[in-house]
Amino acid sequence: QVQVVESGRGLVQAGGSLRLSCAASGRTFSRHVMGWFRQAPGKEREFVAAITWSGGSSFYADSVKGRFTISRDNAKNTVYLQMNSLKPEDTAVYYCAVHWGGSYYSTGNYASWGQGTQVTVSS
């Protein structure tokens, strides 16, 4: 079973950049689609991005498309989220998770959630 730990929390100004990492344990990491989600205070957890096991395909929420890039290094058991042109509305706790089946965009189709890492964007 894959377990994940997120890192890369930070406080940045609007327009800045930040890279999050998700380190995974487990021999089956490279077989799984991995996803990033976020949850802002008072809001539901929402999909941000997902990447297939080979890294050949990636999927993004409309709100981050063109600004965020998801990538993975299977040799390092790590998934990354490069965030550019950050906006105050990107402020949230960001989570990494393992996809188990179904739509890539649905929170309910992921398991092995990490503890999350805080991203704060000031205006």
mmCIF file of C-alpha atoms in Angstrom:
data_model
loop_
_atom_site.group_PDB
_atom_site.id
_atom_site.type_symbol
_atom_site.label_atom_id
_atom_site.label_comp_id
_atom_site.label_asym_id
_atom_site.label_seq_id
_atom_site.Cartn_x
_atom_site.Cartn_y
_atom_site.Cartn_z
ATOM 1 C CA GLN A 1 0.000 0.000 0.000
ATOM 2 C CA VAL A 2 1.245 3.466 -0.900
ATOM 3 C CA GLN A 3 1.579 6.141 1.754
ATOM 4 C CA VAL A 4 2.387 9.768 0.992
ATOM 5 C CA VAL A 5 3.918 12.787 2.716
ATOM 6 C CA GLU A 6 3.610 16.289 1.279
ATOM 7 C CA SER A 7 6.197 19.037 1.685
ATOM 8 C CA GLY A 8 6.989 22.477 0.333
ATOM 9 C CA ARG A 9 4.693 24.654 2.379
ATOM 10 C CA GLY A 10 5.231 28.359 2.094
ATOM 11 C CA LEU A 11 4.084 31.949 2.142
ATOM 12 C CA VAL A 12 4.531 33.772 -1.156
ATOM 13 C CA GLN A 13 3.355 37.011 -2.721
ATOM 14 C CA ALA A 14 0.863 37.039 -5.550
ATOM 15 C CA GLY A 15 2.624 36.303 -8.811
ATOM 16 C CA GLY A 16 5.237 34.173 -7.121
ATOM 17 C CA SER A 17 6.052 30.492 -7.460
ATOM 18 C CA LEU A 18 6.256 27.477 -5.214
ATOM 19 C CA ARG A 19 6.957 23.785 -5.742
ATOM 20 C CA LEU A 20 5.270 21.112 -3.672
ATOM 21 C CA SER A 21 6.567 17.571 -3.336
ATOM 22 C CA CYS A 22 4.778 14.367 -2.474
ATOM 23 C CA ALA A 23 7.054 11.553 -1.349
ATOM 24 C CA ALA A 24 5.488 8.109 -1.538
ATOM 25 C CA SER A 25 6.390 4.821 0.050
ATOM 26 C CA GLY A 26 5.412 1.466 -1.379
ATOM 27 C CA ARG A 27 6.566 -0.682 -4.240
ATOM 28 C CA THR A 28 3.450 -0.045 -6.326
ATOM 29 C CA PHE A 29 3.833 3.739 -6.540
ATOM 30 C CA SER A 30 4.775 3.699 -10.205
ATOM 31 C CA ARG A 31 1.545 1.845 -11.088
ATOM 32 C CA HIS A 32 -0.770 4.512 -9.749
ATOM 33 C CA VAL A 33 -2.282 7.712 -11.034
ATOM 34 C CA MET A 34 -1.457 10.397 -8.475
ATOM 35 C CA GLY A 35 -3.424 13.527 -7.720
ATOM 36 C CA TRP A 36 -3.152 16.867 -5.982
ATOM 37 C CA PHE A 37 -6.120 18.436 -4.228
ATOM 38 C CA ARG A 38 -6.586 21.516 -2.104
ATOM 39 C CA GLN A 39 -8.904 22.732 0.600
ATOM 40 C CA ALA A 40 -9.385 26.354 1.531
ATOM 41 C CA PRO A 41 -10.920 27.376 4.872
ATOM 42 C CA GLY A 42 -14.659 26.833 4.864
ATOM 43 C CA LYS A 43 -14.636 25.131 1.484
ATOM 44 C CA GLU A 44 -14.741 21.568 0.247
ATOM 45 C CA ARG A 45 -11.638 19.781 -0.912
ATOM 46 C CA GLU A 46 -11.229 20.246 -4.651
ATOM 47 C CA PHE A 47 -9.282 18.641 -7.465
ATOM 48 C CA VAL A 48 -6.154 20.451 -8.666
ATOM 49 C CA ALA A 49 -4.213 18.081 -10.916
ATOM 50 C CA ALA A 50 -3.541 14.426 -11.682
ATOM 51 C CA ILE A 51 -0.869 12.527 -13.561
ATOM 52 C CA THR A 52 -0.894 9.047 -15.034
ATOM 53 C CA TRP A 53 1.498 6.336 -13.910
ATOM 54 C CA SER A 54 3.932 6.966 -16.772
ATOM 55 C CA GLY A 55 3.681 10.724 -16.562
ATOM 56 C CA GLY A 56 2.492 10.755 -20.149
ATOM 57 C CA SER A 57 -0.822 12.422 -19.415
ATOM 58 C CA SER A 58 -1.847 15.072 -16.936
ATOM 59 C CA PHE A 59 -5.132 16.703 -16.031
ATOM 60 C CA TYR A 60 -5.867 20.066 -14.443
ATOM 61 C CA ALA A 61 -8.671 22.029 -12.888
ATOM 62 C CA ASP A 62 -9.638 24.991 -15.036
ATOM 63 C CA SER A 63 -8.648 27.350 -12.233
ATOM 64 C CA VAL A 64 -4.986 26.290 -12.377
ATOM 65 C CA LYS A 65 -4.575 25.345 -16.029
ATOM 66 C CA GLY A 66 -1.616 27.148 -17.567
ATOM 67 C CA ARG A 67 -0.192 28.091 -14.158
ATOM 68 C CA PHE A 68 0.403 24.770 -12.407
ATOM 69 C CA THR A 69 2.355 21.758 -13.665
ATOM 70 C CA ILE A 70 2.217 18.271 -12.198
ATOM 71 C CA SER A 71 5.100 15.882 -12.762
ATOM 72 C CA ARG A 72 6.513 12.709 -11.269
ATOM 73 C CA ASP A 73 9.786 10.883 -10.853
ATOM 74 C CA ASN A 74 9.060 7.192 -10.378
ATOM 75 C CA ALA A 75 12.704 6.449 -9.587
ATOM 76 C CA LYS A 76 12.346 8.758 -6.575
ATOM 77 C CA ASN A 77 8.752 7.794 -5.751
ATOM 78 C CA THR A 78 7.876 11.478 -5.847
ATOM 79 C CA VAL A 79 5.187 13.627 -7.416
ATOM 80 C CA TYR A 80 5.621 17.385 -7.796
ATOM 81 C CA LEU A 81 3.318 20.341 -8.229
ATOM 82 C CA GLN A 82 5.005 23.412 -9.688
ATOM 83 C CA MET A 83 2.842 26.438 -9.031
ATOM 84 C CA ASN A 84 3.504 29.668 -10.930
ATOM 85 C CA SER A 85 1.673 32.986 -11.105
ATOM 86 C CA LEU A 86 0.122 32.281 -7.738
ATOM 87 C CA LYS A 87 -3.027 34.134 -6.723
ATOM 88 C CA PRO A 88 -4.495 34.789 -3.269
ATOM 89 C CA GLU A 89 -7.328 32.407 -4.157
ATOM 90 C CA ASP A 90 -4.748 29.600 -4.393
ATOM 91 C CA THR A 91 -4.340 29.795 -0.622
ATOM 92 C CA ALA A 92 -5.232 26.395 0.805
ATOM 93 C CA VAL A 93 -3.920 23.211 2.331
ATOM 94 C CA TYR A 94 -2.663 21.054 -0.527
ATOM 95 C CA TYR A 95 -2.976 17.285 -0.413
ATOM 96 C CA CYS A 96 -1.484 14.456 -2.383
ATOM 97 C CA ALA A 97 -3.357 11.190 -2.851
ATOM 98 C CA VAL A 98 -3.367 7.884 -4.689
ATOM 99 C CA HIS A 99 -6.033 7.257 -7.311
ATOM 100 C CA TRP A 100 -7.763 3.893 -7.029
ATOM 101 C CA GLY A 101 -10.290 4.012 -9.869
ATOM 102 C CA GLY A 102 -12.915 5.998 -11.693
ATOM 103 C CA SER A 103 -12.803 9.674 -12.528
ATOM 104 C CA TYR A 104 -9.515 11.460 -11.878
ATOM 105 C CA TYR A 105 -11.414 14.565 -10.808
ATOM 106 C CA SER A 106 -13.373 13.112 -7.910
ATOM 107 C CA THR A 107 -12.081 13.266 -4.349
ATOM 108 C CA GLY A 108 -13.883 10.019 -3.522
ATOM 109 C CA ASN A 109 -11.765 8.085 -6.020
ATOM 110 C CA TYR A 110 -8.551 8.675 -4.108
ATOM 111 C CA ALA A 111 -7.055 7.054 -1.038
ATOM 112 C CA SER A 112 -3.890 7.192 1.075
ATOM 113 C CA TRP A 113 -4.180 10.921 1.659
ATOM 114 C CA GLY A 114 -1.226 12.785 3.115
ATOM 115 C CA GLN A 115 -1.449 15.228 6.008
ATOM 116 C CA GLY A 116 -1.388 18.206 3.674
ATOM 117 C CA THR A 117 0.887 21.212 3.334
ATOM 118 C CA GLN A 118 -0.126 24.852 3.719
ATOM 119 C CA VAL A 119 0.238 27.313 0.860
ATOM 120 C CA THR A 120 -0.511 30.963 1.567
ATOM 121 C CA VAL A 121 -0.486 33.610 -1.142
ATOM 122 C CA SER A 122 -0.557 37.235 -0.041
ATOM 123 C CA SER A 123 -1.919 40.034 -2.188
#
